[in-house]
Coordinates of C-alpha atoms in Angstrom, one line a residue:
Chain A
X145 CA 10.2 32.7 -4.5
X146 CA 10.5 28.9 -4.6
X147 CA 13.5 27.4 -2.6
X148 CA 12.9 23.4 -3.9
X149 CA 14.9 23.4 -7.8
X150 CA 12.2 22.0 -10.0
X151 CA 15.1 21.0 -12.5
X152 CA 17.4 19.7 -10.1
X153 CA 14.4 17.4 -9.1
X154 CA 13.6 16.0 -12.3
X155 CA 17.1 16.1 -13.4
X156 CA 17.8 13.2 -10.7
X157 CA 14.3 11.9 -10.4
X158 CA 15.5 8.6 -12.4
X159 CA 18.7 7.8 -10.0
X160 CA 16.9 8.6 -6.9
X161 CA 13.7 7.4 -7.2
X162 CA 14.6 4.0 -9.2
X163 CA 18.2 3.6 -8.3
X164 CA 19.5 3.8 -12.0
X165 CA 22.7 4.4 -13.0
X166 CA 25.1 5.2 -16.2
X167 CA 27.6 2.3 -17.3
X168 CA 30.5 3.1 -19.2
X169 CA 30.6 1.5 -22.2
X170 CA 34.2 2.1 -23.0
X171 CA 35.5 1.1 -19.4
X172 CA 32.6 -0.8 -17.8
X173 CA 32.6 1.6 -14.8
X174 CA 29.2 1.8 -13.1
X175 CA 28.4 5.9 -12.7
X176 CA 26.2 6.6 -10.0
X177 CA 24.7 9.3 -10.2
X178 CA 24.3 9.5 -13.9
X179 CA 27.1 12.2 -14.9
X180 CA 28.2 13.6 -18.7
X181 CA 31.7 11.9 -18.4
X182 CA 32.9 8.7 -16.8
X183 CA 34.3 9.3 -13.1
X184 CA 36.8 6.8 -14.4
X185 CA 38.1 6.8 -17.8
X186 CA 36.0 10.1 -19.1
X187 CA 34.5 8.9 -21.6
X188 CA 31.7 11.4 -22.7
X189 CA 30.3 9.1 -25.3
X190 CA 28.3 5.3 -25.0
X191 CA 26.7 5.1 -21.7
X192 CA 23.9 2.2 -21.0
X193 CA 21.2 2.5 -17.9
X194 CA 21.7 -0.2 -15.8
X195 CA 19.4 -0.2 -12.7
X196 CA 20.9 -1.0 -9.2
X197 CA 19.9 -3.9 -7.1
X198 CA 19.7 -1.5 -4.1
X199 CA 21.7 -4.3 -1.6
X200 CA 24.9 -3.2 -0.3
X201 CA 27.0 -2.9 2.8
X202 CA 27.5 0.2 5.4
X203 CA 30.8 1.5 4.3
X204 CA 30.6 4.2 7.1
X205 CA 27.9 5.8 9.2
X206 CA 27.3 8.3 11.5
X207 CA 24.6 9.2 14.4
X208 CA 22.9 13.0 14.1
X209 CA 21.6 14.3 16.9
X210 CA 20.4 17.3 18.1
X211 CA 21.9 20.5 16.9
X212 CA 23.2 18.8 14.1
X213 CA 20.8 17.9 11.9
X214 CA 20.1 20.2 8.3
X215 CA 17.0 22.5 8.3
X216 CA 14.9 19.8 6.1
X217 CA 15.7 17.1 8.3
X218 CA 15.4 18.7 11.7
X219 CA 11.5 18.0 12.4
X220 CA 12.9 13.8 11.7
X221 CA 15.4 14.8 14.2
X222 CA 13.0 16.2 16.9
X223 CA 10.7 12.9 16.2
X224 CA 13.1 10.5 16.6
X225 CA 15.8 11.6 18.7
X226 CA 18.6 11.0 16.4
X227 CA 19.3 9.1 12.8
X228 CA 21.7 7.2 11.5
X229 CA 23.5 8.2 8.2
X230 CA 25.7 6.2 6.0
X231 CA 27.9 6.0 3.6
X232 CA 26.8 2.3 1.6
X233 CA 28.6 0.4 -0.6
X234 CA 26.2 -1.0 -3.5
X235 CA 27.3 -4.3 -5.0
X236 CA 27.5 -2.8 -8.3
X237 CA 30.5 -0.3 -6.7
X238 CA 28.3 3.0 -6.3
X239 CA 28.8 4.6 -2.7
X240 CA 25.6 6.3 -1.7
X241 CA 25.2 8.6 1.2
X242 CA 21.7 7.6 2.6
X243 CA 20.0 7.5 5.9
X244 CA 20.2 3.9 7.7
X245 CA 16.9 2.5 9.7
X246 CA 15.5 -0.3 10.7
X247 CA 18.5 -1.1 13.3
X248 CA 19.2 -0.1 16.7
X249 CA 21.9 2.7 16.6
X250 CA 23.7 1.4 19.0
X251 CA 24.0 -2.2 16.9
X252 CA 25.3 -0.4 13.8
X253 CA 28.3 -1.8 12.4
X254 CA 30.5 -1.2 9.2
X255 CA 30.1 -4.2 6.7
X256 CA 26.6 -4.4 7.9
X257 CA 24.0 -5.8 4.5
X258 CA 21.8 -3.4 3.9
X259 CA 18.9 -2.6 1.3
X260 CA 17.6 0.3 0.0
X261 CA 13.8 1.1 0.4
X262 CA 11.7 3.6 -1.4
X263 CA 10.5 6.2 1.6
X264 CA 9.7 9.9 2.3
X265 CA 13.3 12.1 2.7
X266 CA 11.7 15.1 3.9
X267 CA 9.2 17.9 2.7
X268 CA 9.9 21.1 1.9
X269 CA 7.7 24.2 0.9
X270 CA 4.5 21.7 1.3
X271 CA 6.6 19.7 -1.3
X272 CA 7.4 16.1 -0.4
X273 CA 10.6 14.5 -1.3
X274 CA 11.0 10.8 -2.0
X275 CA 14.0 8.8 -2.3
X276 CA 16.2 5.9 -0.8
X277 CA 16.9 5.2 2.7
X278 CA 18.9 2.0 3.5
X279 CA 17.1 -1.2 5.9
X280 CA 19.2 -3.1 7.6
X281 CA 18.6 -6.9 6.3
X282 CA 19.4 -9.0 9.5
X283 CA 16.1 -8.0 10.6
X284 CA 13.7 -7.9 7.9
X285 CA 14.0 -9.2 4.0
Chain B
X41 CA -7.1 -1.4 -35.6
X42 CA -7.4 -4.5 -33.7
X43 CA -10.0 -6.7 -33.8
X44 CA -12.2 -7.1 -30.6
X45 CA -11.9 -11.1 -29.8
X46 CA -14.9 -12.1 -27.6
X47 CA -13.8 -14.8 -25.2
X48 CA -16.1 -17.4 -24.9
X49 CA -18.9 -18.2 -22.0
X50 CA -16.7 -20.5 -19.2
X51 CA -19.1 -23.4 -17.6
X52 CA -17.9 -22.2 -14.3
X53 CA -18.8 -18.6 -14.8
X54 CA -22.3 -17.4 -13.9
X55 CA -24.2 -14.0 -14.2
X56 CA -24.0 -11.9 -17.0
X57 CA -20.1 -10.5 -16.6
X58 CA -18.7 -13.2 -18.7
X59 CA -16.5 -10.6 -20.6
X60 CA -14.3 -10.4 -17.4
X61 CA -13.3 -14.4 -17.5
X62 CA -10.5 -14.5 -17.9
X63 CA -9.0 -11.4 -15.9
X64 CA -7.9 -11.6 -12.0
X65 CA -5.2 -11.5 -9.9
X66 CA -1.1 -12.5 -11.0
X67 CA 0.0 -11.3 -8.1
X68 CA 0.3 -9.1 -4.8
X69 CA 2.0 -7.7 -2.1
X70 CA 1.6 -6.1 0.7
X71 CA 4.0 -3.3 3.1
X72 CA 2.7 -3.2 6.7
X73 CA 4.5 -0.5 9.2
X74 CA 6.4 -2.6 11.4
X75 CA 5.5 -0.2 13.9
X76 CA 2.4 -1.3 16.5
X77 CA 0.5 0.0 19.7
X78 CA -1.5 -1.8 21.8
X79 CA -5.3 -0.5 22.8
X80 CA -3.9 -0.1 26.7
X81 CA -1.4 2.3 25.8
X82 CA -4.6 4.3 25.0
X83 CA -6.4 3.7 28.4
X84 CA -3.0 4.5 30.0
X85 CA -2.9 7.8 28.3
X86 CA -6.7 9.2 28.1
X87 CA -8.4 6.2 30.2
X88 CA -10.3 4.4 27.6
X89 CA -9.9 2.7 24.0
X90 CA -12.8 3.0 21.8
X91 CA -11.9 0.7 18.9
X92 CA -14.4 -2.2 19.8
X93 CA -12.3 -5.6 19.1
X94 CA -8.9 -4.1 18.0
X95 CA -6.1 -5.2 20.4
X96 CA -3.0 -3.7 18.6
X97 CA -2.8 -1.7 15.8
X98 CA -0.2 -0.9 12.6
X99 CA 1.5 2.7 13.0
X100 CA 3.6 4.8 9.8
X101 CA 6.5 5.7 11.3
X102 CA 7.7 9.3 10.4
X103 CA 8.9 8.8 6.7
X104 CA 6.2 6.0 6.1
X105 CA 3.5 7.9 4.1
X106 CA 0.9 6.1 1.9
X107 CA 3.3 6.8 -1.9
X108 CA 6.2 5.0 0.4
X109 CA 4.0 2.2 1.7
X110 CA 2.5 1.8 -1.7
X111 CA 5.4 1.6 -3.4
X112 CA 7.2 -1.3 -1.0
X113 CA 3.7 -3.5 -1.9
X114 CA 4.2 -2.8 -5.3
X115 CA 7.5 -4.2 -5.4
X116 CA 6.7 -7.4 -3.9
X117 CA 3.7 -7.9 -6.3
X118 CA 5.3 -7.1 -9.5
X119 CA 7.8 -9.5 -8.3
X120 CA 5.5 -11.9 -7.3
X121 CA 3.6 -12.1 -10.5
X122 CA 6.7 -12.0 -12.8
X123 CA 5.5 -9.6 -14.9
X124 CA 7.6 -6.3 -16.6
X125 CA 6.6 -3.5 -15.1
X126 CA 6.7 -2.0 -18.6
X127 CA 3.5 -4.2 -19.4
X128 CA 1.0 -2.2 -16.8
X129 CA -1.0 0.1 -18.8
X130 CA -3.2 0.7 -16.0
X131 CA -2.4 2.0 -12.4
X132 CA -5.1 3.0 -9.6
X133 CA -4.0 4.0 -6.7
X134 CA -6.7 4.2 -3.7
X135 CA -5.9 6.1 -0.7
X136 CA -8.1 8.9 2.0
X137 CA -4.6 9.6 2.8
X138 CA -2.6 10.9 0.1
X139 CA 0.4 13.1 0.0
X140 CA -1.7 15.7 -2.0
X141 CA -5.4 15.9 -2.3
X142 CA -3.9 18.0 -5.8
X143 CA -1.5 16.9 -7.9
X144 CA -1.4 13.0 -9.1
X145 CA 0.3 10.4 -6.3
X146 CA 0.9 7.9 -9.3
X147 CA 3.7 9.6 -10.7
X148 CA 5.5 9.3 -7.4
X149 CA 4.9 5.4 -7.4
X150 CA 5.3 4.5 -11.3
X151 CA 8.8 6.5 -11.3
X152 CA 10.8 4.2 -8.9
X153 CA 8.9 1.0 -10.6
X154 CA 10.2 1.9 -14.1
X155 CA 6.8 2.2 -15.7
X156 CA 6.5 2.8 -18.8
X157 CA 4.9 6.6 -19.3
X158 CA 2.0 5.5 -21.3
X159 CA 0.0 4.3 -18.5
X160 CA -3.7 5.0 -17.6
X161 CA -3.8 6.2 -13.8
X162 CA -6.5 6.8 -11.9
X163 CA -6.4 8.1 -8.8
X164 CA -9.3 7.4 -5.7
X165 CA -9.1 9.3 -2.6
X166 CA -12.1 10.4 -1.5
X167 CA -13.6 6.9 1.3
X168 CA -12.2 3.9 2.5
X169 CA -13.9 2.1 -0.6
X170 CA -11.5 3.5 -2.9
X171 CA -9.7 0.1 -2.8
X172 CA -12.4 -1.4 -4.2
X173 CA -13.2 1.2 -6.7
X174 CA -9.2 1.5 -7.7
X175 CA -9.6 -2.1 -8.2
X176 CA -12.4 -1.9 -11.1
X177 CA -11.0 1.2 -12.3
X178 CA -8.1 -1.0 -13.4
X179 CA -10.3 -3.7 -14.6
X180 CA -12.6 -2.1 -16.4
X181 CA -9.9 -0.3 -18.6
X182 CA -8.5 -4.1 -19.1
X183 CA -11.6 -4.9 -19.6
X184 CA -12.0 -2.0 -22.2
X185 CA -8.8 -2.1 -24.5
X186 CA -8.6 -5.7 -24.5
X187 CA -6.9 -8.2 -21.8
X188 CA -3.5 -7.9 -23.0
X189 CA -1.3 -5.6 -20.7
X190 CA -1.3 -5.8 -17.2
X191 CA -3.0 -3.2 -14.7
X192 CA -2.0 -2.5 -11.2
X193 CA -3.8 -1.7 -7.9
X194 CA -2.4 -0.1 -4.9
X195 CA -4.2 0.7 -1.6
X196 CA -2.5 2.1 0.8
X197 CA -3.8 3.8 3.8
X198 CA -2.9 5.6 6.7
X199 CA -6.0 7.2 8.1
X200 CA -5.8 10.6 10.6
X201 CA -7.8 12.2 13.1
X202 CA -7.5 14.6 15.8
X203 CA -5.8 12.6 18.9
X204 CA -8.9 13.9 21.0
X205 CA -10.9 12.2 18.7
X206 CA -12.3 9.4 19.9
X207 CA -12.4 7.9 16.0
X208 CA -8.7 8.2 16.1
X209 CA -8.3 5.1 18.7
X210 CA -8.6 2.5 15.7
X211 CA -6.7 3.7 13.2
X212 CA -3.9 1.9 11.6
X213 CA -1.9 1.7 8.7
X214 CA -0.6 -0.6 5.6
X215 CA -0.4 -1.0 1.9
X216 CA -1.5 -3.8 -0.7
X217 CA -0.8 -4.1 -4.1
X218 CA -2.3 -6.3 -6.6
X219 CA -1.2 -7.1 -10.2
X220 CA -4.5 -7.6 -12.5
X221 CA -4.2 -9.8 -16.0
X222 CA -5.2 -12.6 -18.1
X223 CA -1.8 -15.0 -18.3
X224 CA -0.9 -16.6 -15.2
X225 CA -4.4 -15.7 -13.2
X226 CA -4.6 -17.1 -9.3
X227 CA -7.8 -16.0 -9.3
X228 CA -10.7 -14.7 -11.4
X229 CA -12.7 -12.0 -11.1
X230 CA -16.0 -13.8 -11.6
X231 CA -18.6 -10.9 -11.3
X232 CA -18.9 -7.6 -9.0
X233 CA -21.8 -5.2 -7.8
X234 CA -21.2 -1.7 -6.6
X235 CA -24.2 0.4 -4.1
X236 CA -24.3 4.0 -3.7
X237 CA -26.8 6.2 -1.7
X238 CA -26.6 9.8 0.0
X239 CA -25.5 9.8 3.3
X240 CA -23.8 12.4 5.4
X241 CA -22.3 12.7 9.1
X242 CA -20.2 9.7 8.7
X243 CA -16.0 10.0 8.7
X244 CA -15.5 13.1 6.0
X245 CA -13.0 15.7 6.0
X246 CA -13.6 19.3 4.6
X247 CA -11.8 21.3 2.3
X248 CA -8.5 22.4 4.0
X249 CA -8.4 19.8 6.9
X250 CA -6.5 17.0 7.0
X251 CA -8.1 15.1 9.7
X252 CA -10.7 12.8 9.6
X253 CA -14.1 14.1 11.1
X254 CA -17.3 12.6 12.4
X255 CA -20.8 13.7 13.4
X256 CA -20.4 10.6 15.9
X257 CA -23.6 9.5 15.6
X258 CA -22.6 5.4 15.6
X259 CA -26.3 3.9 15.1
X260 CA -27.3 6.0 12.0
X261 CA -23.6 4.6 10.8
X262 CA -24.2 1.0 11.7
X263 CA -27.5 1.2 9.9
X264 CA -25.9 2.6 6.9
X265 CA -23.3 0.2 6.8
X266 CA -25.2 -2.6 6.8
X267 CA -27.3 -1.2 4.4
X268 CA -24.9 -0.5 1.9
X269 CA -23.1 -3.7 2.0
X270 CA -26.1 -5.8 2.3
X271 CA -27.4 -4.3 -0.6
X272 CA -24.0 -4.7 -3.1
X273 CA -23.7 -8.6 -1.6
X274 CA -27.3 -9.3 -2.2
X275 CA -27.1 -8.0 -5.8
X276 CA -23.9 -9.9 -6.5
X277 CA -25.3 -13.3 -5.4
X278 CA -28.4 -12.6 -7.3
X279 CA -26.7 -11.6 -10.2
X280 CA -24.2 -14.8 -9.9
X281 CA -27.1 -17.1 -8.5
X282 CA -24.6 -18.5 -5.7
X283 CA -25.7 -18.2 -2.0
X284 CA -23.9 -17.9 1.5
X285 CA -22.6 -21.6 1.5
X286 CA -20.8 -21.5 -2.0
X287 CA -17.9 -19.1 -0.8
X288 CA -15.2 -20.0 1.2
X289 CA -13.7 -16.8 2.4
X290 CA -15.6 -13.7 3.3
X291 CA -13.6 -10.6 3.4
X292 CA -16.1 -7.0 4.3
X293 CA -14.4 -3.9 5.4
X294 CA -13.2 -3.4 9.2
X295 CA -13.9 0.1 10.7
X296 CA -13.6 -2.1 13.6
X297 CA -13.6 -5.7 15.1
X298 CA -17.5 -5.8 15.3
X299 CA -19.4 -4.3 12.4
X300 CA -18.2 -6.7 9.6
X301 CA -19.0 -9.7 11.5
X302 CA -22.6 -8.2 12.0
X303 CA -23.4 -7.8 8.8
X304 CA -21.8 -10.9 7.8
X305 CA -24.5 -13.3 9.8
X306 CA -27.3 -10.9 9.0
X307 CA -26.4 -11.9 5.3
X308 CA -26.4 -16.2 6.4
X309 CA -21.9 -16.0 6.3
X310 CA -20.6 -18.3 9.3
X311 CA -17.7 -16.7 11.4
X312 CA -15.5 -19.2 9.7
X313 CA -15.6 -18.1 6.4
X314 CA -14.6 -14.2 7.9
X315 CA -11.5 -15.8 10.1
X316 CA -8.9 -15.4 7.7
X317 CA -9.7 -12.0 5.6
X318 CA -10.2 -10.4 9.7
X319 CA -7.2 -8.9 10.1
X320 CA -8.6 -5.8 11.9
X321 CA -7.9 -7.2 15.2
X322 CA -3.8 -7.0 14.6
X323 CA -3.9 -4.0 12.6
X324 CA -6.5 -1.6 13.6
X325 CA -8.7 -0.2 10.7
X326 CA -6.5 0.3 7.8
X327 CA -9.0 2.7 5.8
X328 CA -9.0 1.7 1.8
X329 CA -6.6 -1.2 1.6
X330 CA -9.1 -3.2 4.7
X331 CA -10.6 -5.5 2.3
X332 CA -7.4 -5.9 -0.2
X333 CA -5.7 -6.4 2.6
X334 CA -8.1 -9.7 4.0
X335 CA -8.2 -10.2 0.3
X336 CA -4.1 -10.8 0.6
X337 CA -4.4 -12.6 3.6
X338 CA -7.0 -14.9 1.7
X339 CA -5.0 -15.8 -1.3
X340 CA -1.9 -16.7 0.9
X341 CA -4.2 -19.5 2.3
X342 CA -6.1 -20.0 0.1
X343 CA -6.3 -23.6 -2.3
X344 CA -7.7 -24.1 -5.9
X345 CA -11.3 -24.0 -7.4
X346 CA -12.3 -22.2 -3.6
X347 CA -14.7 -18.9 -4.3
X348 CA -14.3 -15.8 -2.4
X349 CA -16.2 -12.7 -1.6
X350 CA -14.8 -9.2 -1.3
X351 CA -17.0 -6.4 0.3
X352 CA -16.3 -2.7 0.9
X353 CA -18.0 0.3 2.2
X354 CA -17.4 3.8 2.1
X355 CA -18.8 6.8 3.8
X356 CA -21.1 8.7 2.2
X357 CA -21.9 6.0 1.4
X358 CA -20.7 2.9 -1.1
X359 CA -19.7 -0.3 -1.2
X360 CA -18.3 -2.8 -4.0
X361 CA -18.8 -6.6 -3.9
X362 CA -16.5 -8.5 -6.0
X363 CA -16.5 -12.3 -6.3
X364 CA -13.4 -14.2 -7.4
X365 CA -12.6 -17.8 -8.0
X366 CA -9.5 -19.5 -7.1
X367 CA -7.6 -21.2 -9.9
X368 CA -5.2 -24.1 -9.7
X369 CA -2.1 -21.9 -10.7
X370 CA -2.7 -20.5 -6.8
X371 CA -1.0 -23.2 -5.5
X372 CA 2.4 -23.3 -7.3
X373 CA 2.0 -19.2 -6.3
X374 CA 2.4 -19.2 -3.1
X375 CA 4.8 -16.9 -1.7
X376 CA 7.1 -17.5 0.7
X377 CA 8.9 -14.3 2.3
X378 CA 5.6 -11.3 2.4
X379 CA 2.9 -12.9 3.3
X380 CA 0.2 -11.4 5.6
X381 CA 1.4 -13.8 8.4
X382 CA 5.2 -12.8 8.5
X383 CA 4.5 -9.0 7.9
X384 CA 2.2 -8.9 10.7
X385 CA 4.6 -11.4 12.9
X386 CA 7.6 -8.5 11.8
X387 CA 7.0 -5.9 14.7
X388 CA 8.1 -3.9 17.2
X389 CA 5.9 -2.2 20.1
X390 CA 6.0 1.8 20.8
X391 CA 4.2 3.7 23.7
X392 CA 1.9 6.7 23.1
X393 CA 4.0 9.2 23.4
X394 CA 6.3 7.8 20.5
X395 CA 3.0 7.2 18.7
X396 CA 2.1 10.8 18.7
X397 CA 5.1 12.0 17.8
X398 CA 5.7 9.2 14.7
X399 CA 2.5 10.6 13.2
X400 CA 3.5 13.8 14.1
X401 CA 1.0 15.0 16.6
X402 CA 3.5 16.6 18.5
X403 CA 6.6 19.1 17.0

């Protein structure tokens, strides 16, 4: 029995591998992820693909440490320590929930720019899993 | 159906591989790991570094694999050369290290470009000349359906061995991408010339391992490598009727900080035409992208009209040679945030025991 969703996967394989989103055609609202109806005005009808610059701001993060990490991400956790997680802000409006890296936890701040980067999430049933985490851009552009 | 149009013979093309004129390199990029360690945090930890001439090298860090790395060089190329990505019909991606030796890699790196699905993608994983070989894969379909569309290499390497494996000590890690086409060229592919011959013992990795072995046996793999590559170099120049003197960068593929620069003077190169393409030193042997890698380093330097030489070599054992000649569009191209000089400057130093536990050694 296979634990990874094949459909799930290729159901989101556009929005998390290339950052593409739905925008409303009726209300200009910027869906992220892609969804049937608009999270704002529910339109079900007239969406265009816009694809995200990937440069935001931390909205809200978090540092997981031992103990706390979910079963994929535990080996990361045992690497490294602990890893940041945030909550990011994209300039198009979308909030994604994403690791952080590339800064020192400690120096993490809310309203921090940030930009995603295309990296391994974590592997699964020999299965690897790509997606975006989020760079910190004081340090590197 | 289209009509084949021959281009015609350039003056400053030689040899007989006048189809290629006018194909080279838009663009590039490169990722390298901001991650380094330095050869004596090896003799701290088992007493001795065996990498002859590498003083620090590049290290993946734990969510860094070669589709990742590949995909960050991408990026910078495609953007670099200006081109859609909709317009590659060709993608080759060259790595020993991939994230399946079943199942294709290129899917994982078109998908976050925003390729179109009607692309032509090769796949070359099996020595550290797959670079090269990635490299004329791509062409020669160019080459093959008409100059048109674009094609796109990526190398991107991360080579493993056992950490009690001496072999181990020089391996590093980075990625380089380069965007072949016939519009806006920075530099032509003026002729190439491949060498293959059975060899065994050297760096190869059985069904069901995933670490690097080798028979150890350094002079037989001295000899071949300066066998191989002699022979591809000699047949290029031949073939091109240039000699030593009329190329201005040298780039041959750096196991380590000693080999290439042997070969190069047995073959009448001077050290300076290896200086820049060396990067070996700062990055430790980065497997297939090596020579795409100097080749980057090259073109960031490098002014118009100059001609340069590109040499790999794979165990087993192969090598390509591939001349290209510098046009004048190289010097409006140059880029200013990625280049070889700021990726390598970009860094931050870990000891061993964060090393082995980066490339998961230890869990």
């Amino acid at each position: 029995m296979a634990f990874v969703s094949v459909p799930v996967y290729g159901r989101n394989l556009r929005d998390k591998y290339g950052l593409e989103a739905s925008k409303c055609t009726s209300c200009g609202f910027i869906n992220f992820p892609s969804k049937g109806s608009c999270r704002r005005c529910s339109n079900t009808e007239g969406f265009t693909k816009v694809n995200l610059s990937g440069k935001g701001t931390i909205y809200s993060y978090t540092i997981i440490g031992a103990g706390s990490a979910p079963p994929e991400f535990s080996a990361q956790q045992k690497a490294s320590g602990s890893y940041a997680v945030g909550i990011v802000e994209l300039d198009e409006g979308p909030r994604i929930v994403a690791q952080l890296i590339g800064c020192d936890p400690e120096k993490l701040k809310i309203g921090l720019r940030v930009e995603a980067v295309f990296r391994k999430i974590y592997e699964e049933e020999g299965v690897v899993i790509y997606g975006s985490k989020f760079r910190c851009l004081s340090k590197k552009q | 159906m289209e009509a084949r149009v021959l281009l015609p013979r350039s003056s400053s093309i030689k040899g007989d591989d006048w189809l290629l004129a006018d194909i080279g390199v838009e663009g590039y990029g490169v990722h390298i790991p901001e991650a380094r360690i330095r050869s004596g945090e090896y003799v701290k930890a088992w007493g001795s570094f065996a990498a002859s001439g590498v003083v620090e090298k590049t290290v993946p860090d734990f969510d860094e694999d070669t589709v990742g790395m590949g995909v960050a060089a991408a990026k910078h190329a495609l953007l670099h050369s200006g081109i859609e990505p909709k317009r590659v019909s060709a993608l080759s991606f060259a790595s020993t290290t991939p994230p399946y030796i079943e199942k294709m890699s290129t899917t994982s790196i078109m998908t976050p470009l925003g390729f179109s699905q009607e692309v032509f993608a090769t796949e070359h994983i099996t020595s550290t000349r797959a670079g090269t070989e990635a490299f004329l894969s791509a062409l020669s379909y160019l080459k093959g359906v008409g100059s048109m569309s674009n094609g796109l290499v990526v190398a991107s390497d991360a080579p493993r061995a056992a950490m009690t494996d001496i072999i181990e000590h020089g391996y590093g890690a980075a990625a380089v991408a380069m965007v072949l086409g016939s519009k806006k060229v920075l530099a032509k592919i003026e002729g190439f010339s491949s060498c293959a011959y059975e060899r065994m013992g050297e760096r190869f990795k059985p069904p069901r391992e995933n670490l690097t072995k080798d028979l150890g046996i350094t002079a037989y793999n001295e000899q071949s490598f300066k066998a191989v590559v002699s022979s591809s170099v000699k047949t290029l120049l031949k073939k091109l009727k240039v000699s030593p003197k009329d190329f201005s960068y040298v780039v041959i593929q750096q196991p380590d900080g000693r080999l290439h620069r042997r070969v190069a003077a047995e073959l009448g190169f001077r050290d300076e035409q290896l200086e820049l393409g060396s990067l070996v030193t700062v990055t430790g042997d980065t497997g297939c992208a090596s020579v795409l890698l100097g080749l980057a380093a090259v073109l960031d330097a490098a002014g118009p009209r100059q001609r340069i030489l590109v040499a790999s070599y794979g165990s087993g054992a192969g090598s390509d040679a591939i001349s290209l000649v510098t046009t004048n569009a190289v010097k409006d191209a140059k880029r200013k945030t990625n280049t070889v000089k700021k990726e390598l400057e970009d860094k931050r130093n870990i000891d061993y025991l964060t090393y082995l536990k980066m490339r998961q050694a230890i869990r």
